mmCIF file of C-alpha atoms and ligand atoms in Angstrom:
data_model
loop_
_atom_site.group_PDB
_atom_site.id
_atom_site.type_symbol
_atom_site.label_atom_id
_atom_site.label_comp_id
_atom_site.label_asym_id
_atom_site.label_seq_id
_atom_site.Cartn_x
_atom_site.Cartn_y
_atom_site.Cartn_z
ATOM 1 C CA MET A 3 -0.178 -99.548 -170.358
ATOM 2 C CA PHE A 4 -0.801 -97.701 -173.619
ATOM 3 C CA ILE A 5 -2.826 -94.727 -172.381
ATOM 4 C CA SER A 6 -4.323 -92.118 -174.653
ATOM 5 C CA GLU A 7 -5.379 -89.719 -171.904
ATOM 6 C CA ILE A 8 -6.310 -89.485 -168.241
ATOM 7 C CA TYR A 9 -8.320 -86.558 -166.937
ATOM 8 C CA ASP A 10 -11.041 -85.472 -164.539
ATOM 9 C CA SER A 11 -14.356 -84.451 -166.064
ATOM 10 C CA PHE A 12 -17.964 -85.612 -165.821
ATOM 11 C CA GLN A 13 -19.672 -88.666 -167.191
ATOM 12 C CA GLY A 14 -21.570 -87.664 -170.328
ATOM 13 C CA GLU A 15 -23.656 -90.778 -170.945
ATOM 14 C CA GLY A 16 -25.894 -93.333 -169.277
ATOM 15 C CA PRO A 17 -27.199 -93.638 -165.720
ATOM 16 C CA TRP A 18 -24.329 -91.678 -164.132
ATOM 17 C CA ALA A 19 -24.433 -88.754 -166.582
ATOM 18 C CA GLY A 20 -23.243 -85.589 -164.869
ATOM 19 C CA THR A 21 -21.190 -87.416 -162.193
ATOM 20 C CA ALA A 22 -17.631 -86.233 -161.544
ATOM 21 C CA SER A 23 -15.393 -88.927 -162.994
ATOM 22 C CA LEU A 24 -11.771 -89.666 -163.670
ATOM 23 C CA PHE A 25 -11.435 -90.924 -167.239
ATOM 24 C CA VAL A 26 -8.671 -93.379 -168.003
ATOM 25 C CA ARG A 27 -8.660 -93.859 -171.751
ATOM 26 C CA THR A 28 -6.678 -96.764 -173.140
ATOM 27 C CA SER A 29 -5.490 -96.623 -176.734
ATOM 28 C CA GLY A 30 -6.197 -99.378 -179.250
ATOM 29 C CA CYS A 31 -9.396 -100.978 -180.495
ATOM 30 C CA ASN A 32 -10.315 -104.157 -182.367
ATOM 31 C CA LEU A 33 -13.133 -102.329 -184.223
ATOM 32 C CA ARG A 34 -13.153 -99.387 -186.625
ATOM 33 C CA CYS A 35 -16.587 -97.752 -186.416
ATOM 34 C CA TRP A 36 -16.904 -95.096 -189.115
ATOM 35 C CA PHE A 37 -18.424 -92.725 -186.548
ATOM 36 C CA CYS A 38 -15.809 -93.310 -183.851
ATOM 37 C CA ASP A 39 -15.597 -90.176 -181.702
ATOM 38 C CA THR A 40 -12.134 -91.145 -180.415
ATOM 39 C CA PRO A 41 -10.291 -92.012 -183.647
ATOM 40 C CA TYR A 42 -7.022 -91.329 -181.819
ATOM 41 C CA THR A 43 -7.650 -94.622 -179.968
ATOM 42 C CA SER A 44 -8.838 -96.692 -182.937
ATOM 43 C CA TRP A 45 -8.074 -95.537 -186.497
ATOM 44 C CA ASP A 46 -4.860 -93.852 -185.409
ATOM 45 C CA PRO A 47 -4.036 -95.080 -181.898
ATOM 46 C CA GLN A 48 -1.991 -92.514 -180.013
ATOM 47 C CA GLY A 49 -0.781 -92.261 -176.450
ATOM 48 C CA ASP A 50 2.040 -92.955 -174.030
ATOM 49 C CA GLN A 51 3.191 -95.995 -172.162
ATOM 50 C CA GLN A 52 2.373 -95.415 -168.501
ATOM 51 C CA SER A 53 3.327 -97.770 -165.698
ATOM 52 C CA LEU A 54 0.800 -98.978 -163.158
ATOM 53 C CA ASP A 55 2.651 -96.904 -160.541
ATOM 54 C CA GLN A 56 2.225 -93.747 -162.633
ATOM 55 C CA LEU A 57 -1.455 -94.498 -163.113
ATOM 56 C CA ALA A 58 -1.928 -95.343 -159.423
ATOM 57 C CA GLU A 59 -0.510 -91.944 -158.476
ATOM 58 C CA GLN A 60 -2.950 -90.089 -160.758
ATOM 59 C CA ILE A 61 -5.894 -92.181 -159.594
ATOM 60 C CA ALA A 62 -5.019 -91.506 -155.945
ATOM 61 C CA GLU A 63 -4.757 -87.760 -156.629
ATOM 62 C CA SER A 64 -8.150 -87.535 -158.341
ATOM 63 C CA LYS A 65 -11.011 -86.230 -156.216
ATOM 64 C CA SER A 66 -13.594 -87.799 -158.538
ATOM 65 C CA PRO A 67 -15.584 -90.579 -156.851
ATOM 66 C CA HIS A 68 -15.984 -92.458 -160.144
ATOM 67 C CA ALA A 69 -13.331 -93.935 -162.416
ATOM 68 C CA VAL A 70 -14.404 -94.541 -166.007
ATOM 69 C CA ILE A 71 -12.110 -96.884 -167.873
ATOM 70 C CA THR A 72 -12.750 -96.342 -171.521
ATOM 71 C CA GLY A 73 -11.085 -96.448 -174.904
ATOM 72 C CA GLY A 74 -10.620 -97.508 -177.564
ATOM 73 C CA GLU A 75 -11.415 -100.951 -176.223
ATOM 74 C CA PRO A 76 -10.160 -101.115 -172.639
ATOM 75 C CA MET A 77 -10.849 -104.859 -172.405
ATOM 76 C CA LEU A 78 -7.862 -105.373 -174.726
ATOM 77 C CA ALA A 79 -5.407 -103.636 -172.394
ATOM 78 C CA PRO A 80 -2.968 -106.228 -170.985
ATOM 79 C CA GLN A 81 -2.911 -104.805 -167.426
ATOM 80 C CA LEU A 82 -6.584 -103.935 -167.177
ATOM 81 C CA THR A 83 -7.198 -106.255 -164.213
ATOM 82 C CA GLU A 84 -4.408 -104.615 -162.230
ATOM 83 C CA LEU A 85 -5.694 -101.158 -163.171
ATOM 84 C CA THR A 86 -9.174 -101.978 -161.886
ATOM 85 C CA ASP A 87 -7.622 -103.380 -158.680
ATOM 86 C CA ILE A 88 -5.943 -99.999 -158.148
ATOM 87 C CA CYS A 89 -9.260 -98.181 -158.675
ATOM 88 C CA ARG A 90 -10.920 -100.531 -156.197
ATOM 89 C CA CYS A 91 -8.207 -99.840 -153.574
ATOM 90 C CA GLU A 92 -8.920 -96.112 -154.034
ATOM 91 C CA ASP A 93 -12.636 -96.733 -153.432
ATOM 92 C CA LYS A 94 -13.691 -95.539 -156.858
ATOM 93 C CA PHE A 95 -16.977 -96.547 -158.414
ATOM 94 C CA ILE A 96 -15.643 -98.313 -161.495
ATOM 95 C CA THR A 97 -17.336 -98.124 -164.883
ATOM 96 C CA ILE A 98 -15.853 -99.945 -167.843
ATOM 97 C CA GLU A 99 -17.003 -98.754 -171.249
ATOM 98 C CA THR A 100 -16.643 -101.576 -173.761
ATOM 99 C CA ALA A 101 -18.081 -102.695 -177.083
ATOM 100 C CA GLY A 102 -18.556 -106.166 -175.579
ATOM 101 C CA THR A 103 -16.304 -108.183 -177.874
ATOM 102 C CA VAL A 104 -13.695 -109.251 -175.301
ATOM 103 C CA ASP A 105 -14.217 -110.977 -171.951
ATOM 104 C CA ARG A 106 -11.917 -110.301 -168.997
ATOM 105 C CA ALA A 107 -11.997 -110.741 -165.225
ATOM 106 C CA VAL A 108 -11.923 -107.238 -163.760
ATOM 107 C CA GLU A 109 -13.171 -105.238 -160.815
ATOM 108 C CA CYS A 110 -16.196 -103.340 -162.054
ATOM 109 C CA ASP A 111 -19.353 -101.734 -160.643
ATOM 110 C CA LEU A 112 -20.942 -101.008 -163.998
ATOM 111 C CA MET A 113 -20.130 -102.663 -167.297
ATOM 112 C CA ALA A 114 -21.409 -100.154 -169.848
ATOM 113 C CA ILE A 115 -21.562 -102.286 -172.970
ATOM 114 C CA SER A 116 -22.051 -100.525 -176.278
ATOM 115 C CA PRO A 117 -22.574 -103.319 -178.809
ATOM 116 C CA LYS A 118 -21.950 -102.114 -182.309
ATOM 117 C CA LEU A 119 -24.811 -102.501 -184.786
ATOM 118 C CA GLY A 120 -24.671 -102.876 -188.563
ATOM 119 C CA ASN A 121 -24.732 -99.078 -188.769
ATOM 120 C CA SER A 122 -21.142 -98.922 -187.475
ATOM 121 C CA THR A 123 -19.311 -100.751 -190.266
ATOM 122 C CA PRO A 124 -16.808 -98.579 -192.130
ATOM 123 C CA ASP A 125 -16.415 -98.292 -195.904
ATOM 124 C CA ASP A 126 -12.709 -98.799 -195.506
ATOM 125 C CA GLU A 127 -11.807 -101.914 -197.544
ATOM 126 C CA LYS A 128 -9.147 -103.139 -195.194
ATOM 127 C CA TRP A 129 -11.312 -102.878 -192.093
ATOM 128 C CA ALA A 130 -14.912 -103.554 -193.167
ATOM 129 C CA ALA A 131 -14.747 -107.370 -193.127
ATOM 130 C CA ARG A 132 -12.741 -107.569 -189.906
ATOM 131 C CA HIS A 133 -15.055 -105.100 -188.191
ATOM 132 C CA GLU A 134 -18.115 -107.046 -189.339
ATOM 133 C CA GLN A 135 -16.683 -110.375 -188.107
ATOM 134 C CA THR A 136 -15.715 -108.950 -184.724
ATOM 135 C CA ARG A 137 -18.437 -106.544 -183.687
ATOM 136 C CA HIS A 138 -21.051 -109.073 -182.522
ATOM 137 C CA GLN A 139 -19.882 -111.608 -179.902
ATOM 138 C CA PRO A 140 -23.000 -112.987 -178.211
ATOM 139 C CA ALA A 141 -21.042 -115.407 -175.974
ATOM 140 C CA VAL A 142 -19.025 -112.492 -174.587
ATOM 141 C CA ILE A 143 -22.181 -110.459 -173.972
ATOM 142 C CA GLU A 144 -23.806 -113.434 -172.194
ATOM 143 C CA SER A 145 -20.786 -113.868 -169.975
ATOM 144 C CA LEU A 146 -20.552 -110.165 -169.078
ATOM 145 C CA LEU A 147 -24.293 -110.012 -168.355
ATOM 146 C CA ARG A 148 -23.978 -112.988 -166.025
ATOM 147 C CA ARG A 149 -21.050 -111.631 -164.018
ATOM 148 C CA TYR A 150 -21.464 -107.875 -163.869
ATOM 149 C CA GLN A 151 -24.031 -105.156 -163.373
ATOM 150 C CA CYS A 152 -24.516 -104.151 -167.018
ATOM 151 C CA ILE A 153 -26.253 -101.693 -169.238
ATOM 152 C CA LEU A 154 -26.468 -101.959 -173.024
ATOM 153 C CA LYS A 155 -25.987 -98.656 -174.819
ATOM 154 C CA PHE A 156 -26.723 -98.465 -178.525
ATOM 155 C CA VAL A 157 -25.593 -95.749 -180.929
ATOM 156 C CA ILE A 158 -28.590 -94.781 -183.074
ATOM 157 C CA ASP A 159 -28.041 -93.157 -186.440
ATOM 158 C CA THR A 160 -31.324 -93.757 -188.300
ATOM 159 C CA GLN A 161 -34.863 -94.874 -187.454
ATOM 160 C CA ASN A 162 -34.139 -98.359 -188.849
ATOM 161 C CA ASP A 163 -31.529 -98.921 -186.152
ATOM 162 C CA ILE A 164 -34.320 -99.224 -183.581
ATOM 163 C CA PHE A 165 -35.525 -102.462 -185.235
ATOM 164 C CA GLU A 166 -32.023 -103.889 -185.058
ATOM 165 C CA VAL A 167 -31.849 -103.017 -181.348
ATOM 166 C CA ARG A 168 -35.134 -104.848 -180.755
ATOM 167 C CA ASP A 169 -33.826 -107.947 -182.548
ATOM 168 C CA TYR A 170 -30.564 -107.726 -180.683
ATOM 169 C CA ILE A 171 -32.231 -107.506 -177.275
ATOM 170 C CA GLY A 172 -34.576 -110.365 -178.202
ATOM 171 C CA ALA A 173 -31.564 -112.690 -178.126
ATOM 172 C CA PHE A 174 -30.902 -111.801 -174.460
ATOM 173 C CA PRO A 175 -34.253 -112.364 -172.743
ATOM 174 C CA ASP A 176 -32.913 -111.621 -169.260
ATOM 175 C CA VAL A 177 -32.042 -108.043 -170.192
ATOM 176 C CA SER A 178 -34.586 -105.607 -168.848
ATOM 177 C CA ALA A 179 -35.679 -102.799 -171.205
ATOM 178 C CA SER A 180 -34.769 -100.364 -168.432
ATOM 179 C CA ASP A 181 -31.112 -101.382 -168.825
ATOM 180 C CA VAL A 182 -31.165 -100.606 -172.543
ATOM 181 C CA TRP A 183 -30.060 -97.101 -173.501
ATOM 182 C CA LEU A 184 -30.333 -95.430 -176.871
ATOM 183 C CA MET A 185 -28.087 -92.513 -177.689
ATOM 184 C CA PRO A 186 -27.776 -90.477 -180.868
ATOM 185 C CA GLN A 187 -24.839 -90.997 -183.188
ATOM 186 C CA ALA A 188 -23.239 -87.573 -183.018
ATOM 187 C CA ARG A 189 -19.780 -86.097 -183.061
ATOM 188 C CA THR A 190 -20.864 -82.459 -182.920
ATOM 189 C CA ALA A 191 -23.354 -80.536 -180.810
ATOM 190 C CA GLU A 192 -25.358 -79.744 -183.980
ATOM 191 C CA GLU A 193 -25.666 -83.399 -184.967
ATOM 192 C CA LEU A 194 -26.666 -84.274 -181.416
ATOM 193 C CA ALA A 195 -29.373 -81.602 -181.371
ATOM 194 C CA GLN A 196 -30.785 -82.826 -184.710
ATOM 195 C CA LYS A 197 -31.225 -86.395 -183.488
ATOM 196 C CA THR A 198 -32.089 -85.943 -179.827
ATOM 197 C CA GLU A 199 -35.871 -85.588 -180.050
ATOM 198 C CA TRP A 200 -36.637 -88.536 -182.295
ATOM 199 C CA VAL A 201 -34.191 -90.862 -180.518
ATOM 200 C CA LYS A 202 -35.741 -89.819 -177.204
ATOM 201 C CA MET A 203 -39.227 -90.591 -178.523
ATOM 202 C CA ALA A 204 -38.120 -93.936 -179.960
ATOM 203 C CA ALA A 205 -36.554 -94.909 -176.626
ATOM 204 C CA SER A 206 -39.675 -93.960 -174.733
ATOM 205 C CA SER A 207 -42.022 -95.832 -177.064
ATOM 206 C CA HIS A 208 -40.058 -99.078 -176.558
ATOM 207 C CA GLY A 209 -39.558 -98.679 -172.804
ATOM 208 C CA PHE A 210 -35.820 -98.054 -173.271
ATOM 209 C CA GLN A 211 -33.782 -95.289 -171.658
ATOM 210 C CA PHE A 212 -32.511 -92.286 -173.558
ATOM 211 C CA SER A 213 -28.942 -91.153 -173.104
ATOM 212 C CA SER A 214 -27.726 -87.824 -174.272
ATOM 213 C CA ARG A 215 -24.002 -87.186 -174.719
ATOM 214 C CA LEU A 216 -23.358 -84.263 -172.425
ATOM 215 C CA HIS A 217 -19.672 -83.988 -173.311
ATOM 216 C CA ILE A 218 -20.520 -83.710 -177.047
ATOM 217 C CA ALA A 219 -23.190 -81.091 -176.287
ATOM 218 C CA GLN A 220 -20.726 -79.066 -174.249
ATOM 219 C CA PHE A 221 -17.347 -79.667 -175.866
ATOM 220 C CA GLY A 222 -18.047 -81.235 -179.285
ATOM 221 C CA ASN A 223 -15.284 -83.656 -180.192
ATOM 222 C CA MET A 224 -12.573 -81.986 -178.139
ATOM 223 C CA ARG A 225 -10.033 -84.266 -176.430
ATOM 224 C CA GLY A 226 -9.357 -84.476 -172.700
ATOM 225 C CA VAL A 227 -12.592 -82.924 -171.416
HETATM 226 S S1 SF4 B 324 -15.652 -99.580 -180.601
HETATM 227 FE FE1 SF4 B 324 -15.617 -97.502 -179.755
HETATM 228 S S2 SF4 B 324 -13.438 -96.916 -179.773
HETATM 229 FE FE2 SF4 B 324 -13.639 -98.713 -181.106
HETATM 230 S S3 SF4 B 324 -13.901 -97.840 -183.157
HETATM 231 FE FE3 SF4 B 324 -15.972 -98.196 -182.311
HETATM 232 S S4 SF4 B 324 -16.565 -96.236 -181.359
HETATM 233 FE FE4 SF4 B 324 -14.309 -96.193 -181.683
#
């Protein structure tokens, strides 16, 4: 598998924020968000080919009770199903962090879907149209919602984004507001601090959850932490 990095840290976002977790980060993404905080998995995919045996060894050695399979877009990784089977054999609580544009059959305890809003589209001429055509896949979201325990996590950059989230959620009436998380668009601790209060208030006023980004607050955009 094309792996960007694998390391023990803590979950920085969502309902399991603060939980000791092994991060397995695949490289490669079908989107190109302008604010991507892991451009080394999207704009400039980097990493090493690692066999399932190599990954199994590292997963077995990790003391973290959770495995977070993230990216890039992990749902694109050819051996993702086998990787999640390994995590299941090791009794990990498995979270998959995805933008929700690709459907796969995997072992998963929490599908953390971060659908990309109109605020994510890059200026880049080559990528803008492709990103725009790909980012919203309602049939994939429906299918994931039906088969997995899911949350929907939205990256909020401006106040107007809240209206888009409301419209988005309106198309999935079975989604409970308590499974909808808003988190600030931020790649530095300063940016995070600037947006935290108003995003928190917006989440609360709509009955949504607020997610901080603990890793950004603590480490900024540093890799492997
Ligand atoms: S979907 Fe995620 S990994 Fe891909 S470009 Fe957007 S923020 Fe980066």
